[in-house]
CSV table of N, CA and C in Angstrom, one decimal:
chain,number,residue,atom,x,y,z
A,11,MET,N,0.8,-1.2,0.0
A,11,MET,CA,0.0,0.0,0.0
A,11,MET,C,0.9,1.2,0.0
A,12,ARG,N,0.3,2.3,-0.5
A,12,ARG,CA,1.0,3.6,-0.5
A,12,ARG,C,0.1,4.6,0.1
A,13,ALA,N,0.7,5.6,0.8
A,13,ALA,CA,-0.1,6.6,1.4
A,13,ALA,C,0.7,7.9,1.3
A,14,GLY,N,-0.1,9.0,1.1
A,14,GLY,CA,0.6,10.3,1.0
A,14,GLY,C,-0.2,11.4,1.7
A,15,LEU,N,0.5,12.4,2.2
A,15,LEU,CA,-0.1,13.5,2.8
A,15,LEU,C,0.4,14.8,2.1
A,16,ASP,N,-0.5,15.6,1.7
A,16,ASP,CA,-0.1,16.9,1.1
A,16,ASP,C,-0.5,18.0,2.1
A,17,ILE,N,0.5,18.6,2.7
A,17,ILE,CA,0.3,19.5,3.8
A,17,ILE,C,0.6,20.9,3.3
A,18,GLY,N,-0.4,21.7,3.0
A,18,GLY,CA,-0.2,23.0,2.5
A,18,GLY,C,-0.4,24.1,3.5
A,19,SER,N,-0.5,25.3,3.1
A,19,SER,CA,-0.6,26.5,4.0
A,19,SER,C,-1.9,26.5,4.7
A,20,THR,N,-3.0,26.0,4.1
A,20,THR,CA,-4.3,26.0,4.7
A,20,THR,C,-5.0,24.7,4.9
A,21,THR,N,-4.6,23.7,4.1
A,21,THR,CA,-5.3,22.4,4.1
A,21,THR,C,-4.3,21.3,4.2
A,22,ILE,N,-4.8,20.1,4.5
A,22,ILE,CA,-4.1,18.9,4.5
A,22,ILE,C,-4.9,17.8,3.8
A,23,LYS,N,-4.3,17.2,2.8
A,23,LYS,CA,-5.0,16.2,2.1
A,23,LYS,C,-4.3,14.8,2.3
A,24,GLY,N,-5.0,13.8,2.3
A,24,GLY,CA,-4.4,12.5,2.5
A,24,GLY,C,-5.1,11.4,1.6
A,25,VAL,N,-4.3,10.4,1.2
A,25,VAL,CA,-4.8,9.4,0.4
A,25,VAL,C,-4.1,8.1,0.7
A,26,VAL,N,-4.8,7.0,0.6
A,26,VAL,CA,-4.2,5.6,0.7
A,26,VAL,C,-4.7,4.8,-0.5
A,27,MET,N,-3.7,4.2,-1.2
A,27,MET,CA,-4.0,3.4,-2.3
A,27,MET,C,-3.5,1.9,-2.0
A,28,ASP,N,-4.3,1.0,-2.4
A,28,ASP,CA,-3.9,-0.4,-2.3
A,28,ASP,C,-2.9,-0.8,-3.3
A,29,ASP,N,-2.4,-2.0,-3.3
A,29,ASP,CA,-1.3,-2.4,-4.3
A,29,ASP,C,-1.8,-2.4,-5.7
A,30,SER,N,-3.1,-2.3,-6.0
A,30,SER,CA,-3.6,-2.3,-7.3
A,30,SER,C,-3.8,-0.8,-7.8
A,31,GLY,N,-3.5,0.1,-6.9
A,31,GLY,CA,-3.7,1.5,-7.3
A,31,GLY,C,-5.1,2.1,-7.0
A,32,HIS,N,-5.9,1.3,-6.3
A,32,HIS,CA,-7.3,1.8,-6.0
A,32,HIS,C,-7.3,2.6,-4.7
A,33,ILE,N,-7.9,3.7,-4.7
A,33,ILE,CA,-8.0,4.6,-3.5
A,33,ILE,C,-8.9,3.9,-2.5
A,34,ILE,N,-8.4,3.6,-1.3
A,34,ILE,CA,-9.2,3.0,-0.3
A,34,ILE,C,-9.6,4.0,0.9
A,35,TRP,N,-8.9,5.1,0.9
A,35,TRP,CA,-9.2,6.2,1.9
A,35,TRP,C,-8.7,7.5,1.3
A,36,SER,N,-9.4,8.5,1.6
A,36,SER,CA,-8.9,9.9,1.3
A,36,SER,C,-9.6,10.9,2.2
A,37,SER,N,-8.9,12.0,2.3
A,37,SER,CA,-9.5,13.1,3.2
A,37,SER,C,-8.9,14.4,2.7
A,38,TYR,N,-9.7,15.5,2.9
A,38,TYR,CA,-9.4,16.8,2.5
A,38,TYR,C,-9.9,17.7,3.6
A,39,GLU,N,-9.0,18.4,4.4
A,39,GLU,CA,-9.5,19.2,5.5
A,39,GLU,C,-8.7,20.4,5.7
A,40,ARG,N,-9.3,21.5,6.2
A,40,ARG,CA,-8.5,22.7,6.6
A,40,ARG,C,-7.8,22.3,7.9
A,41,HIS,N,-6.6,22.8,8.1
A,41,HIS,CA,-5.9,22.5,9.4
A,41,HIS,C,-5.9,23.7,10.4
A,42,TYR,N,-6.4,24.9,9.9
A,42,TYR,CA,-6.5,26.1,10.8
A,42,TYR,C,-5.2,26.3,11.6
A,43,SER,N,-4.1,26.1,10.9
A,43,SER,CA,-2.7,26.3,11.5
A,43,SER,C,-2.4,25.3,12.6
A,44,HIS,N,-3.2,24.3,12.7
A,44,HIS,CA,-2.9,23.2,13.7
A,44,HIS,C,-2.3,22.0,12.9
A,45,ILE,N,-1.2,22.3,12.2
A,45,ILE,CA,-0.6,21.4,11.2
A,45,ILE,C,-0.1,20.1,11.9
A,46,LEU,N,0.6,20.2,13.0
A,46,LEU,CA,1.1,18.9,13.6
A,46,LEU,C,-0.1,18.1,14.1
A,47,GLU,N,-1.0,18.7,14.7
A,47,GLU,CA,-2.2,17.9,15.3
A,47,GLU,C,-3.0,17.3,14.2
A,48,LYS,N,-3.2,18.0,13.1
A,48,LYS,CA,-4.0,17.4,12.0
A,48,LYS,C,-3.2,16.3,11.3
A,49,THR,N,-1.9,16.5,11.2
A,49,THR,CA,-1.0,15.5,10.6
A,49,THR,C,-1.1,14.2,11.4
A,50,GLU,N,-1.0,14.3,12.7
A,50,GLU,CA,-1.1,13.2,13.6
A,50,GLU,C,-2.4,12.5,13.4
A,51,GLU,N,-3.5,13.3,13.4
A,51,GLU,CA,-4.8,12.8,13.2
A,51,GLU,C,-5.0,12.0,11.9
A,52,MET,N,-4.5,12.5,10.9
A,52,MET,CA,-4.5,11.8,9.6
A,52,MET,C,-3.7,10.5,9.6
A,53,LEU,N,-2.5,10.6,10.2
A,53,LEU,CA,-1.7,9.4,10.3
A,53,LEU,C,-2.4,8.3,11.0
A,54,ARG,N,-3.1,8.7,12.1
A,54,ARG,CA,-3.9,7.7,12.8
A,54,ARG,C,-5.0,7.1,12.0
A,55,GLN,N,-5.6,7.9,11.2
A,55,GLN,CA,-6.7,7.4,10.3
A,55,GLN,C,-6.1,6.5,9.2
A,56,ILE,N,-4.9,6.8,8.7
A,56,ILE,CA,-4.2,6.0,7.8
A,56,ILE,C,-3.9,4.6,8.4
A,57,GLN,N,-3.4,4.7,9.6
A,57,GLN,CA,-3.1,3.4,10.4
A,57,GLN,C,-4.3,2.6,10.6
A,58,LYS,N,-5.4,3.2,10.9
A,58,LYS,CA,-6.7,2.5,11.1
A,58,LYS,C,-7.2,1.9,9.8
A,59,THR,N,-7.0,2.6,8.7
A,59,THR,CA,-7.4,2.1,7.4
A,59,THR,C,-6.5,0.9,7.0
A,60,THR,N,-5.2,1.0,7.2
A,60,THR,CA,-4.3,0.0,6.7
A,60,THR,C,-4.0,-1.2,7.7
A,61,GLY,N,-4.4,-1.0,8.9
A,61,GLY,CA,-4.1,-2.1,9.9
A,61,GLY,C,-2.6,-2.4,10.0
A,62,ASN,N,-2.3,-3.6,9.9
A,62,ASN,CA,-0.9,-4.0,10.1
A,62,ASN,C,-0.2,-4.2,8.7
A,63,GLU,N,-0.8,-3.8,7.7
A,63,GLU,CA,-0.2,-3.9,6.3
A,63,GLU,C,0.9,-2.9,6.2
A,64,PRO,N,2.0,-3.3,5.6
A,64,PRO,CA,3.1,-2.3,5.3
A,64,PRO,C,2.7,-1.2,4.4
A,65,VAL,N,3.1,0.0,4.7
A,65,VAL,CA,2.7,1.2,3.9
A,65,VAL,C,3.9,2.0,3.5
A,66,ILE,N,4.0,2.4,2.2
A,66,ILE,CA,5.0,3.3,1.8
A,66,ILE,C,4.4,4.7,1.9
A,67,LEU,N,5.0,5.6,2.7
A,67,LEU,CA,4.5,6.9,3.0
A,67,LEU,C,5.3,8.0,2.4
A,68,GLY,N,4.7,9.0,1.9
A,68,GLY,CA,5.4,10.2,1.4
A,68,GLY,C,4.6,11.5,1.7
A,69,PHE,N,5.3,12.6,1.7
A,69,PHE,CA,4.7,13.9,2.0
A,69,PHE,C,5.0,14.8,0.9
A,70,SER,N,4.1,15.8,0.7
A,70,SER,CA,4.3,16.9,-0.2
A,70,SER,C,3.7,18.1,0.4
A,71,GLY,N,3.8,19.3,-0.3
A,71,GLY,CA,3.2,20.5,0.2
A,71,GLY,C,4.2,21.4,0.9
A,72,SER,N,3.8,22.6,1.1
A,72,SER,CA,4.7,23.6,1.6
A,72,SER,C,5.1,23.3,3.1
A,73,ALA,N,4.2,22.8,3.8
A,73,ALA,CA,4.5,22.4,5.2
A,73,ALA,C,5.0,20.9,5.3
A,74,GLY,N,4.8,20.2,4.3
A,74,GLY,CA,5.2,18.8,4.3
A,74,GLY,C,6.7,18.5,4.3
A,75,MET,N,7.4,19.5,3.7
A,75,MET,CA,8.9,19.2,3.6
A,75,MET,C,9.5,19.1,5.0
A,76,GLY,N,9.2,20.0,5.9
A,76,GLY,CA,9.8,20.0,7.2
A,76,GLY,C,9.4,18.8,8.0
A,77,ILE,N,8.2,18.4,7.9
A,77,ILE,CA,7.7,17.2,8.6
A,77,ILE,C,8.4,16.0,8.0
A,78,ALA,N,8.5,15.9,6.7
A,78,ALA,CA,9.1,14.7,6.1
A,78,ALA,C,10.6,14.6,6.5
A,79,GLU,N,11.3,15.7,6.5
A,79,GLU,CA,12.7,15.7,6.9
A,79,GLU,C,12.8,15.3,8.3
A,80,HIS,N,12.0,15.8,9.2
A,80,HIS,CA,12.1,15.5,10.6
A,80,HIS,C,11.7,14.0,10.9
A,81,ALA,N,10.8,13.5,10.1
A,81,ALA,CA,10.3,12.1,10.3
A,81,ALA,C,11.2,11.1,9.5
A,82,GLY,N,12.0,11.6,8.6
A,82,GLY,CA,12.8,10.7,7.8
A,82,GLY,C,12.0,10.0,6.8
A,83,VAL,N,11.0,10.7,6.3
A,83,VAL,CA,10.0,10.1,5.3
A,83,VAL,C,10.3,10.9,4.0
A,84,PRO,N,10.1,10.2,2.8
A,84,PRO,CA,10.3,10.9,1.6
A,84,PRO,C,9.4,12.1,1.4
A,85,PHE,N,10.0,13.2,0.8
A,85,PHE,CA,9.2,14.3,0.3
A,85,PHE,C,9.2,14.4,-1.2
A,86,VAL,N,8.0,14.6,-1.8
A,86,VAL,CA,7.9,14.7,-3.2
A,86,VAL,C,7.3,16.1,-3.5
A,87,GLN,N,8.0,16.8,-4.4
A,87,GLN,CA,7.5,18.1,-4.8
A,87,GLN,C,6.1,17.9,-5.5
A,88,GLU,N,5.1,18.7,-5.1
A,88,GLU,CA,3.8,18.4,-5.5
A,88,GLU,C,3.5,18.5,-7.0
A,89,VAL,N,4.2,19.4,-7.7
A,89,VAL,CA,4.0,19.5,-9.2
A,89,VAL,C,4.6,18.3,-9.8
A,90,TYR,N,5.7,17.7,-9.3
A,90,TYR,CA,6.2,16.5,-9.9
A,90,TYR,C,5.3,15.3,-9.6
A,91,ALA,N,4.7,15.3,-8.4
A,91,ALA,CA,3.8,14.2,-8.0
A,91,ALA,C,2.5,14.3,-8.9
A,92,GLU,N,2.1,15.5,-9.2
A,92,GLU,CA,0.9,15.6,-10.1
A,92,GLU,C,1.2,15.1,-11.5
A,93,ARG,N,2.4,15.4,-12.0
A,93,ARG,CA,2.9,14.9,-13.3
A,93,ARG,C,2.9,13.4,-13.4
A,94,ILE,N,3.4,12.8,-12.4
A,94,ILE,CA,3.5,11.3,-12.3
A,94,ILE,C,2.1,10.7,-12.3
A,95,SER,N,1.2,11.3,-11.5
A,95,SER,CA,-0.1,10.8,-11.3
A,95,SER,C,-0.9,11.0,-12.7
A,96,ALA,N,-0.7,12.1,-13.3
A,96,ALA,CA,-1.4,12.3,-14.6
A,96,ALA,C,-0.9,11.3,-15.6
A,97,LYS,N,0.4,11.1,-15.6
A,97,LYS,CA,1.0,10.1,-16.6
A,97,LYS,C,0.5,8.7,-16.4
A,98,ASN,N,0.4,8.3,-15.1
A,98,ASN,CA,-0.2,7.0,-14.8
A,98,ASN,C,-1.6,6.9,-15.1
A,99,ALA,N,-2.4,8.0,-15.0
A,99,ALA,CA,-3.8,7.9,-15.3
A,99,ALA,C,-4.1,7.7,-16.8
A,100,ILE,N,-3.1,8.2,-17.6
A,100,ILE,CA,-3.3,8.1,-19.1
A,100,ILE,C,-3.1,6.6,-19.6
A,101,LYS,N,-2.3,5.9,-18.8
A,101,LYS,CA,-2.0,4.5,-19.2
A,101,LYS,C,-3.2,3.6,-19.3
């Protein structure tokens, strides 16, 4: 499974995809400047969704870079991530 959080200046978006690329969970919320608390909340929701299954996690967004660096998790620049997603959708 793969999961990603896009943490921007006003919102946090999350998605979990199964190994077939199907979205099994997603969320889009305003964080009202409570970035760490909302990130923790979404990570708990991801854990609840995925159970004990291994998950590849990545972050994007203006606030995601610092969190990714601190947590030792990959950061993906969001424009690049969108390009890859669009390319895969065309296949």
